[in-house]
mmCIF file of C-alpha atoms in Angstrom:
data_model
loop_
_atom_site.group_PDB
_atom_site.id
_atom_site.type_symbol
_atom_site.label_atom_id
_atom_site.label_comp_id
_atom_site.label_asym_id
_atom_site.label_seq_id
_atom_site.Cartn_x
_atom_site.Cartn_y
_atom_site.Cartn_z
ATOM 1 C CA MET A 1 7.118 -20.545 22.800
ATOM 2 C CA LYS A 2 9.665 -19.058 20.425
ATOM 3 C CA ARG A 3 9.173 -15.356 19.769
ATOM 4 C CA PRO A 4 7.753 -15.018 16.248
ATOM 5 C CA ASN A 5 9.064 -12.981 13.397
ATOM 6 C CA ILE A 6 6.535 -10.332 12.319
ATOM 7 C CA LEU A 7 5.715 -9.358 8.725
ATOM 8 C CA ILE A 8 3.363 -6.390 8.284
ATOM 9 C CA PHE A 9 1.933 -5.572 4.870
ATOM 10 C CA MET A 10 0.015 -2.274 4.951
ATOM 11 C CA THR A 11 -1.596 -0.999 1.774
ATOM 12 C CA ASP A 12 -2.928 2.509 1.181
ATOM 13 C CA HIS A 13 -6.606 3.161 0.461
ATOM 14 C CA GLN A 14 -7.797 -0.474 0.373
ATOM 15 C CA ARG A 15 -11.399 -1.249 1.275
ATOM 16 C CA GLY A 16 -11.956 -3.819 3.955
ATOM 17 C CA ASP A 17 -14.464 -5.843 1.959
ATOM 18 C CA THR A 18 -11.930 -6.675 -0.770
ATOM 19 C CA VAL A 19 -10.336 -9.389 1.393
ATOM 20 C CA LEU A 20 -13.605 -11.076 2.391
ATOM 21 C CA PRO A 21 -14.498 -14.366 0.678
ATOM 22 C CA GLU A 22 -17.675 -13.044 -0.949
ATOM 23 C CA HIS A 23 -15.926 -10.133 -2.679
ATOM 24 C CA PRO A 24 -15.205 -10.367 -6.440
ATOM 25 C CA ALA A 25 -11.612 -9.109 -6.111
ATOM 26 C CA ILE A 26 -9.213 -11.856 -7.199
ATOM 27 C CA MET A 27 -6.732 -12.239 -4.343
ATOM 28 C CA PRO A 28 -5.549 -15.862 -4.090
ATOM 29 C CA ASN A 29 -2.722 -15.106 -1.672
ATOM 30 C CA ILE A 30 -5.075 -13.342 0.715
ATOM 31 C CA GLU A 31 -7.455 -16.291 0.397
ATOM 32 C CA ARG A 32 -4.612 -18.567 1.434
ATOM 33 C CA LEU A 33 -3.698 -16.287 4.341
ATOM 34 C CA ALA A 34 -7.328 -16.347 5.515
ATOM 35 C CA ARG A 35 -7.517 -20.157 5.300
ATOM 36 C CA GLU A 36 -4.357 -20.454 7.369
ATOM 37 C CA GLY A 37 -5.150 -17.606 9.776
ATOM 38 C CA VAL A 38 -7.939 -15.388 11.071
ATOM 39 C CA THR A 39 -9.884 -12.660 9.248
ATOM 40 C CA PHE A 40 -11.148 -9.743 11.312
ATOM 41 C CA SER A 41 -14.051 -8.661 9.130
ATOM 42 C CA GLU A 42 -15.080 -5.551 11.086
ATOM 43 C CA THR A 43 -11.807 -3.636 11.353
ATOM 44 C CA PHE A 44 -11.834 0.157 11.116
ATOM 45 C CA CYS A 45 -9.312 2.993 11.016
ATOM 46 C CA THR A 46 -9.426 5.904 13.454
ATOM 47 C CA MET A 47 -9.542 8.512 10.677
ATOM 48 C CA ALA A 48 -9.832 8.145 6.920
ATOM 49 C CA HIS A 49 -6.552 9.980 6.333
ATOM 50 C CA CYS A 50 -3.184 8.326 5.936
ATOM 51 C CA CYS A 51 -1.181 10.061 8.659
ATOM 52 C CA PRO A 52 -3.556 9.934 11.640
ATOM 53 C CA ALA A 53 -4.549 6.362 10.777
ATOM 54 C CA ARG A 54 -0.934 5.202 10.495
ATOM 55 C CA ALA A 55 0.040 7.021 13.679
ATOM 56 C CA SER A 56 -2.795 5.197 15.466
ATOM 57 C CA PHE A 57 -1.565 1.865 14.119
ATOM 58 C CA PHE A 58 2.002 2.428 15.275
ATOM 59 C CA THR A 59 1.120 3.902 18.684
ATOM 60 C CA GLY A 60 -2.117 2.178 19.722
ATOM 61 C CA LEU A 61 -3.540 5.651 20.419
ATOM 62 C CA TYR A 62 -6.305 7.812 18.986
ATOM 63 C CA PRO A 63 -5.365 11.121 17.296
ATOM 64 C CA THR A 64 -6.405 13.064 20.401
ATOM 65 C CA ARG A 65 -3.525 11.401 22.225
ATOM 66 C CA HIS A 66 -0.838 10.890 19.556
ATOM 67 C CA GLY A 67 -1.246 14.374 18.056
ATOM 68 C CA VAL A 68 -1.390 13.671 14.306
ATOM 69 C CA TRP A 69 -4.696 15.103 13.112
ATOM 70 C CA ASN A 70 -4.469 15.161 9.318
ATOM 71 C CA ASN A 71 -2.020 14.551 6.503
ATOM 72 C CA LEU A 72 1.370 16.138 7.063
ATOM 73 C CA LEU A 73 3.027 16.645 3.676
ATOM 74 C CA ASN A 74 1.041 19.755 2.834
ATOM 75 C CA GLY A 75 0.464 23.280 4.073
ATOM 76 C CA GLN A 76 -2.844 22.399 5.743
ATOM 77 C CA ARG A 77 -1.257 20.178 8.401
ATOM 78 C CA LEU A 78 -2.262 20.785 11.994
ATOM 79 C CA SER A 79 0.944 19.316 13.424
ATOM 80 C CA THR A 80 4.307 18.057 12.197
ATOM 81 C CA GLY A 81 4.340 14.794 14.091
ATOM 82 C CA LEU A 82 3.689 12.936 17.291
ATOM 83 C CA LYS A 83 3.270 14.543 20.688
ATOM 84 C CA PRO A 84 6.348 14.427 22.949
ATOM 85 C CA GLY A 85 6.637 11.186 24.857
ATOM 86 C CA VAL A 86 4.466 9.131 22.501
ATOM 87 C CA ARG A 87 6.033 5.729 21.833
ATOM 88 C CA LEU A 88 5.661 3.401 18.867
ATOM 89 C CA PHE A 89 5.490 -0.371 19.044
ATOM 90 C CA SER A 90 8.856 -0.389 17.300
ATOM 91 C CA ASP A 91 10.409 1.233 20.366
ATOM 92 C CA HIS A 92 9.302 -1.683 22.507
ATOM 93 C CA LEU A 93 10.238 -4.355 19.979
ATOM 94 C CA THR A 94 13.709 -2.872 19.661
ATOM 95 C CA GLU A 95 14.099 -3.043 23.431
ATOM 96 C CA ALA A 96 12.897 -6.650 23.297
ATOM 97 C CA GLY A 97 15.749 -7.595 20.963
ATOM 98 C CA TYR A 98 14.046 -7.592 17.559
ATOM 99 C CA ASP A 99 15.725 -6.456 14.351
ATOM 100 C CA LEU A 100 13.379 -4.075 12.540
ATOM 101 C CA TYR A 101 13.300 -3.364 8.784
ATOM 102 C CA TYR A 102 11.173 -0.682 7.127
ATOM 103 C CA SER A 103 10.328 -0.737 3.429
ATOM 104 C CA GLY A 104 7.799 1.668 1.958
ATOM 105 C CA LYS A 105 5.437 4.383 3.039
ATOM 106 C CA TRP A 106 6.062 6.156 6.369
ATOM 107 C CA HIS A 107 3.670 9.152 6.555
ATOM 108 C CA VAL A 108 3.652 9.260 10.362
ATOM 109 C CA SER A 109 5.818 12.287 11.152
ATOM 110 C CA LEU A 110 7.839 15.069 9.572
ATOM 111 C CA ASP A 111 10.001 15.339 12.674
ATOM 112 C CA GLU A 112 11.191 11.746 12.572
ATOM 113 C CA ARG A 113 11.954 8.940 10.164
ATOM 114 C CA PRO A 114 11.623 5.194 10.782
ATOM 115 C CA ALA A 115 15.331 5.093 11.677
ATOM 116 C CA ASP A 116 14.591 7.367 14.632
ATOM 117 C CA ARG A 117 12.262 4.685 15.982
ATOM 118 C CA GLY A 118 14.501 1.652 15.708
ATOM 119 C CA TRP A 119 13.958 0.642 12.086
ATOM 120 C CA ARG A 120 16.624 -0.131 9.519
ATOM 121 C CA GLU A 121 15.451 1.716 6.433
ATOM 122 C CA LEU A 122 15.338 -0.281 3.201
ATOM 123 C CA ALA A 123 13.356 2.078 0.980
ATOM 124 C CA VAL A 124 11.293 4.776 2.659
ATOM 125 C CA ASN A 125 8.937 7.359 1.165
ATOM 126 C CA SER A 126 6.374 9.913 2.391
ATOM 127 C CA ILE A 127 8.907 11.582 4.668
ATOM 128 C CA ALA A 128 9.961 15.179 5.354
ATOM 129 C CA GLY A 129 11.031 16.977 2.197
ATOM 130 C CA GLN A 130 8.322 15.450 0.031
ATOM 131 C CA ARG A 131 5.052 17.236 -0.707
ATOM 132 C CA HIS A 132 1.589 15.852 -1.361
ATOM 133 C CA GLU A 133 -0.209 19.008 -2.357
ATOM 134 C CA LEU A 134 -0.979 21.473 -5.095
ATOM 135 C CA THR A 135 1.304 24.482 -4.753
ATOM 136 C CA TRP A 136 0.350 27.964 -5.960
ATOM 137 C CA GLU A 137 2.786 27.500 -8.819
ATOM 138 C CA LEU A 138 1.032 24.338 -9.965
ATOM 139 C CA LEU A 139 -2.388 25.952 -9.562
ATOM 140 C CA GLU A 140 -1.339 28.942 -11.631
ATOM 141 C CA LYS A 141 0.068 26.646 -14.282
ATOM 142 C CA GLY A 142 -3.142 24.612 -14.358
ATOM 143 C CA ALA A 143 -5.347 27.691 -14.463
ATOM 144 C CA ALA A 144 -3.369 29.043 -17.409
ATOM 145 C CA GLN A 145 -3.919 25.906 -19.474
ATOM 146 C CA PRO A 146 -7.110 25.719 -21.527
ATOM 147 C CA LEU A 147 -9.499 22.951 -20.583
ATOM 148 C CA PRO A 148 -9.852 20.169 -23.174
ATOM 149 C CA ALA A 149 -12.607 20.479 -25.721
ATOM 150 C CA THR A 150 -13.683 16.903 -25.026
ATOM 151 C CA ARG A 151 -13.380 14.979 -21.791
ATOM 152 C CA ARG A 152 -11.402 11.737 -21.930
ATOM 153 C CA ASP A 153 -12.645 8.517 -20.399
ATOM 154 C CA GLY A 154 -12.277 8.745 -16.625
ATOM 155 C CA ASP A 155 -11.388 12.449 -16.610
ATOM 156 C CA ILE A 156 -12.555 14.784 -13.873
ATOM 157 C CA VAL A 157 -12.338 18.356 -15.142
ATOM 158 C CA MET A 158 -11.784 20.963 -12.442
ATOM 159 C CA PRO A 159 -11.680 24.549 -13.770
ATOM 160 C CA GLY A 160 -8.743 26.370 -12.233
ATOM 161 C CA TYR A 161 -7.172 23.102 -11.128
ATOM 162 C CA GLY A 162 -6.751 21.213 -14.374
ATOM 163 C CA VAL A 163 -7.830 17.711 -15.322
ATOM 164 C CA TYR A 164 -7.537 14.629 -13.151
ATOM 165 C CA GLN A 165 -7.831 11.161 -14.688
ATOM 166 C CA LEU A 166 -9.330 8.798 -12.102
ATOM 167 C CA TYR A 167 -8.344 5.523 -13.777
ATOM 168 C CA GLY A 168 -6.399 4.108 -16.675
ATOM 169 C CA ARG A 169 -4.417 1.217 -18.108
ATOM 170 C CA VAL A 170 -0.728 1.868 -17.411
ATOM 171 C CA GLU A 171 1.969 -0.756 -17.792
ATOM 172 C CA ASP A 172 4.780 1.071 -16.010
ATOM 173 C CA ALA A 173 3.909 3.821 -13.515
ATOM 174 C CA PRO A 174 6.120 5.440 -10.843
ATOM 175 C CA ASN A 175 3.954 4.131 -7.982
ATOM 176 C CA HIS A 176 4.214 0.610 -9.427
ATOM 177 C CA LYS A 177 8.015 0.830 -9.441
ATOM 178 C CA THR A 178 8.078 2.172 -5.888
ATOM 179 C CA ASP A 179 5.893 -0.619 -4.531
ATOM 180 C CA GLU A 180 7.735 -3.304 -6.490
ATOM 181 C CA ASP A 181 11.056 -2.068 -5.094
ATOM 182 C CA CYS A 182 9.753 -2.048 -1.513
ATOM 183 C CA VAL A 183 8.527 -5.628 -1.838
ATOM 184 C CA GLU A 184 11.717 -6.894 -3.454
ATOM 185 C CA ARG A 185 13.881 -5.321 -0.756
ATOM 186 C CA ALA A 186 11.747 -6.958 1.910
ATOM 187 C CA CYS A 187 11.998 -10.338 0.161
ATOM 188 C CA ALA A 188 15.783 -9.976 0.136
ATOM 189 C CA VAL A 189 15.810 -9.409 3.904
ATOM 190 C CA ILE A 190 13.624 -12.470 4.473
ATOM 191 C CA ARG A 191 16.166 -14.556 2.591
ATOM 192 C CA GLU A 192 19.135 -12.936 4.338
ATOM 193 C CA THR A 193 17.717 -13.561 7.813
ATOM 194 C CA ALA A 194 17.008 -17.259 7.228
ATOM 195 C CA GLY A 195 18.866 -19.374 9.757
ATOM 196 C CA THR A 196 19.511 -16.562 12.219
ATOM 197 C CA ASN A 197 18.302 -16.843 15.797
ATOM 198 C CA LYS A 198 17.323 -13.219 16.308
ATOM 199 C CA PRO A 199 13.638 -12.412 15.655
ATOM 200 C CA TRP A 200 12.809 -9.750 13.107
ATOM 201 C CA VAL A 201 10.016 -7.387 12.079
ATOM 202 C CA ILE A 202 9.607 -6.335 8.449
ATOM 203 C CA TYR A 203 7.145 -3.591 7.595
ATOM 204 C CA VAL A 204 6.115 -3.214 3.940
ATOM 205 C CA GLY A 205 3.986 -0.174 3.113
ATOM 206 C CA THR A 206 2.649 0.194 -0.422
ATOM 207 C CA GLY A 207 1.209 3.257 -2.137
ATOM 208 C CA MET A 208 -1.474 1.274 -3.961
ATOM 209 C CA PRO A 209 -4.414 0.914 -4.421
ATOM 210 C CA HIS A 210 -4.598 4.671 -3.818
ATOM 211 C CA ALA A 211 -6.250 6.735 -6.562
ATOM 212 C CA PRO A 212 -5.723 7.317 -9.415
ATOM 213 C CA TYR A 213 -6.512 3.703 -10.202
ATOM 214 C CA LYS A 214 -3.935 3.015 -12.905
ATOM 215 C CA VAL A 215 -2.947 -0.587 -13.382
ATOM 216 C CA PRO A 216 -1.199 -2.916 -15.856
ATOM 217 C CA GLY A 217 -3.441 -4.552 -18.419
ATOM 218 C CA ARG A 218 -2.689 -8.126 -17.330
ATOM 219 C CA TYR A 219 -4.547 -7.483 -14.077
ATOM 220 C CA LEU A 220 -7.293 -5.356 -15.578
ATOM 221 C CA ASP A 221 -8.108 -8.017 -18.152
ATOM 222 C CA MET A 222 -8.981 -10.427 -15.346
ATOM 223 C CA TYR A 223 -12.243 -8.488 -14.843
ATOM 224 C CA ARG A 224 -15.115 -7.859 -17.230
ATOM 225 C CA PRO A 225 -16.809 -4.432 -17.015
ATOM 226 C CA GLU A 226 -20.256 -5.990 -17.290
ATOM 227 C CA ASP A 227 -19.611 -8.021 -14.132
ATOM 228 C CA VAL A 228 -19.006 -4.943 -11.988
ATOM 229 C CA PRO A 229 -22.076 -3.823 -9.997
ATOM 230 C CA LEU A 230 -22.693 -0.349 -8.628
ATOM 231 C CA PRO A 231 -23.304 -0.088 -4.877
ATOM 232 C CA ALA A 232 -26.869 0.233 -3.647
ATOM 233 C CA SER A 233 -26.211 3.809 -2.467
ATOM 234 C CA TYR A 234 -24.762 4.974 -5.789
ATOM 235 C CA ARG A 235 -27.818 7.049 -6.718
ATOM 236 C CA ASP A 236 -28.165 8.637 -3.293
ATOM 237 C CA THR A 237 -29.005 12.329 -3.837
ATOM 238 C CA MET A 238 -27.616 13.057 -0.361
ATOM 239 C CA ASP A 239 -30.377 15.649 0.155
ATOM 240 C CA ASP A 240 -30.523 14.563 3.799
ATOM 241 C CA LYS A 241 -26.777 14.910 4.292
ATOM 242 C CA PRO A 242 -24.385 17.863 4.752
ATOM 243 C CA GLY A 243 -24.155 20.245 1.821
ATOM 244 C CA TYR A 244 -20.437 19.623 1.389
ATOM 245 C CA TYR A 245 -21.148 15.974 0.579
ATOM 246 C CA ARG A 246 -23.461 17.017 -2.252
ATOM 247 C CA LYS A 247 -21.004 19.646 -3.470
ATOM 248 C CA LEU A 248 -18.155 17.130 -3.589
ATOM 249 C CA ARG A 249 -20.200 14.718 -5.637
ATOM 250 C CA ARG A 250 -21.701 17.264 -8.023
ATOM 251 C CA MET A 251 -18.473 19.134 -8.713
ATOM 252 C CA ARG A 252 -16.303 16.077 -9.192
ATOM 253 C CA PHE A 253 -17.741 12.598 -9.450
ATOM 254 C CA ASP A 254 -21.030 13.373 -11.180
ATOM 255 C CA GLN A 255 -18.925 13.961 -14.279
ATOM 256 C CA LEU A 256 -18.467 10.195 -14.481
ATOM 257 C CA SER A 257 -21.105 8.176 -16.280
ATOM 258 C CA GLU A 258 -22.356 4.927 -14.760
ATOM 259 C CA ARG A 259 -20.083 3.083 -17.169
ATOM 260 C CA GLU A 260 -17.097 5.116 -15.969
ATOM 261 C CA ALA A 261 -18.051 4.473 -12.351
ATOM 262 C CA ARG A 262 -18.003 0.744 -13.082
ATOM 263 C CA GLU A 263 -14.660 1.111 -14.835
ATOM 264 C CA SER A 264 -13.251 2.904 -11.786
ATOM 265 C CA ILE A 265 -14.329 0.008 -9.581
ATOM 266 C CA ARG A 266 -12.910 -2.490 -12.070
ATOM 267 C CA HIS A 267 -9.546 -0.735 -12.069
ATOM 268 C CA PHE A 268 -9.511 -0.630 -8.269
ATOM 269 C CA TRP A 269 -10.154 -4.371 -8.057
ATOM 270 C CA ALA A 270 -7.349 -4.940 -10.555
ATOM 271 C CA MET A 271 -4.957 -2.922 -8.371
ATOM 272 C CA CYS A 272 -5.918 -5.108 -5.416
ATOM 273 C CA THR A 273 -5.037 -8.165 -7.502
ATOM 274 C CA TYR A 274 -1.696 -6.570 -8.403
ATOM 275 C CA LEU A 275 -1.016 -6.014 -4.693
ATOM 276 C CA ASP A 276 -1.994 -9.591 -3.917
ATOM 277 C CA ASP A 277 0.599 -10.710 -6.460
ATOM 278 C CA MET A 278 3.268 -8.668 -4.673
ATOM 279 C CA PHE A 279 2.155 -9.963 -1.283
ATOM 280 C CA GLY A 280 2.432 -13.510 -2.608
ATOM 281 C CA ARG A 281 6.140 -12.987 -3.268
ATOM 282 C CA LEU A 282 6.665 -12.297 0.424
ATOM 283 C CA LEU A 283 4.763 -15.448 1.403
ATOM 284 C CA LYS A 284 6.829 -17.408 -1.102
ATOM 285 C CA ALA A 285 10.056 -16.075 0.424
ATOM 286 C CA LEU A 286 8.863 -17.190 3.875
ATOM 287 C CA ASP A 287 8.046 -20.663 2.520
ATOM 288 C CA GLU A 288 11.332 -21.051 0.672
ATOM 289 C CA THR A 289 13.395 -20.050 3.706
ATOM 290 C CA GLY A 290 11.469 -22.204 6.172
ATOM 291 C CA GLN A 291 10.292 -19.211 8.214
ATOM 292 C CA ALA A 292 6.543 -19.356 7.551
ATOM 293 C CA GLU A 293 5.704 -21.422 10.645
ATOM 294 C CA ASP A 294 7.316 -18.966 13.051
ATOM 295 C CA THR A 295 6.275 -15.713 11.357
ATOM 296 C CA LEU A 296 3.212 -13.708 12.313
ATOM 297 C CA VAL A 297 1.861 -12.075 9.150
ATOM 298 C CA LEU A 298 -0.570 -9.145 9.185
ATOM 299 C CA TYR A 299 -2.252 -7.796 6.047
ATOM 300 C CA THR A 300 -4.050 -4.492 6.607
ATOM 301 C CA SER A 301 -4.513 -0.954 5.248
ATOM 302 C CA ASP A 302 -4.585 2.587 6.601
ATOM 303 C CA HIS A 303 -8.089 3.411 5.332
ATOM 304 C CA GLY A 304 -10.535 2.526 2.589
ATOM 305 C CA ASP A 305 -12.157 4.059 -0.485
ATOM 306 C CA TYR A 306 -15.808 4.868 -1.181
ATOM 307 C CA MET A 307 -15.771 3.084 -4.539
ATOM 308 C CA ALA A 308 -18.950 4.769 -5.817
ATOM 309 C CA GLU A 309 -20.821 4.544 -2.510
ATOM 310 C CA HIS A 310 -23.147 7.579 -2.496
ATOM 311 C CA GLY A 311 -21.601 8.436 -5.858
ATOM 312 C CA LEU A 312 -18.201 9.189 -4.297
ATOM 313 C CA PHE A 313 -14.678 7.885 -4.795
ATOM 314 C CA GLU A 314 -11.471 8.060 -2.774
ATOM 315 C CA LYS A 315 -11.968 9.424 0.786
ATOM 316 C CA GLY A 316 -12.217 12.855 2.424
ATOM 317 C CA VAL A 317 -14.611 14.630 4.750
ATOM 318 C CA PRO A 318 -17.716 12.439 4.168
ATOM 319 C CA SER A 319 -17.918 9.841 6.919
ATOM 320 C CA PHE A 320 -19.243 6.708 5.247
ATOM 321 C CA ARG A 321 -18.247 3.143 6.033
ATOM 322 C CA GLY A 322 -16.255 2.504 2.851
ATOM 323 C CA ALA A 323 -13.455 4.898 3.821
ATOM 324 C CA TYR A 324 -13.172 3.611 7.398
ATOM 325 C CA HIS A 325 -13.486 -0.156 6.923
ATOM 326 C CA VAL A 326 -10.048 -1.760 6.376
ATOM 327 C CA PRO A 327 -8.695 -5.278 5.789
ATOM 328 C CA ALA A 328 -7.189 -7.239 8.667
ATOM 329 C CA VAL A 329 -6.028 -10.813 8.102
ATOM 330 C CA VAL A 330 -3.532 -12.424 10.494
ATOM 331 C CA ARG A 331 -1.629 -15.689 10.162
ATOM 332 C CA TRP A 332 0.692 -17.310 12.693
ATOM 333 C CA PRO A 333 0.839 -21.078 12.209
ATOM 334 C CA ALA A 334 2.688 -21.664 15.477
ATOM 335 C CA GLY A 335 0.372 -19.466 17.539
ATOM 336 C CA ILE A 336 -3.180 -19.386 16.119
ATOM 337 C CA ARG A 337 -5.679 -22.074 16.998
ATOM 338 C CA ASN A 338 -8.502 -23.118 14.682
ATOM 339 C CA PRO A 339 -7.291 -21.285 11.553
ATOM 340 C CA GLY A 340 -9.744 -20.356 8.823
ATOM 341 C CA ARG A 341 -12.003 -18.434 11.178
ATOM 342 C CA GLN A 342 -13.683 -15.090 10.547
ATOM 343 C CA VAL A 343 -14.115 -12.881 13.614
ATOM 344 C CA ASP A 344 -16.893 -10.315 13.292
ATOM 345 C CA GLY A 345 -16.250 -8.356 16.500
ATOM 346 C CA LEU A 346 -15.293 -4.684 16.276
ATOM 347 C CA VAL A 347 -11.551 -4.104 15.776
ATOM 348 C CA SER A 348 -9.656 -0.829 15.354
ATOM 349 C CA LEU A 349 -6.187 -0.047 14.057
ATOM 350 C CA VAL A 350 -5.354 1.010 17.617
ATOM 351 C CA ASP A 351 -5.778 -2.613 18.724
ATOM 352 C CA PHE A 352 -2.595 -3.884 17.065
ATOM 353 C CA ALA A 353 -0.180 -1.976 19.303
ATOM 354 C CA PRO A 354 -0.396 -1.651 23.100
ATOM 355 C CA PRO A 355 -1.073 1.988 24.120
ATOM 356 C CA PHE A 356 1.952 3.095 26.131
#
């Protein structure tokens, strides 16, 4: 059998249930991928943080073995990258004769870039030199600013830290531009490689649907607020859970009314639809260049989002299912039998790469 091309689409912060057929999120391209492939409905990350989860995906190893314990682009990191001798699947694919292209979020190491592991970089972010943290200067600036007299819709007011807006309607945001650029560059490579005999791997890593959930109106208007339910655990007092869980909820997310919680969920779903639109452009490029049959496509994410489970949003220390359950849909027309199946067995992000 001919060695397949490989297209990997990894989102950031996407819940695993959003790609299942019973979920309200409007994702027609994922629905098509599922019909033509296999959905792994019980797929989980190793840690609900970007860096350790991504390192596990690329290495096939748990954090205890690859050495990335938490997020790297801040002063709280416990390491700067992978342990010596740890290999990525890209190392092996390069040796096997594949051309590798990287477009989007890295967030695996400060010591290395994708180019150090065999990838041709198209547009790469979350690398050394960037920071994902509040510096003392920013904290001092925020502390010096008076808090607003009235709280805006979706605002989370944090004295000493400033105000954080969890969701909003935004037509043109920096993260939108970044993700759009990564997808377009990958589409260009798909078209450029048509007709060549050498197999390729294209990795596309988006920054969405990471919070804050800010999305163009054309996607938001596809959902009605009254159709958005709250999860069964939303009113959990968490009296039987660690005190930090209760503190996180009471200091931050209890500021949101039930209506605002529903709006947050609505905006998140809309961002998933926006991502599905981008993903569809990649599928279209495969179709138009005649490469769909011989291309293995994987749609997944690094970790999920609580989406109002137990009254929480985003991720963090609390260890609930929503932050660990991730999407995993695979299509390979030339290599998958009985497409349209849903496999409910336990799968981990470490299962996609052999552990060398």
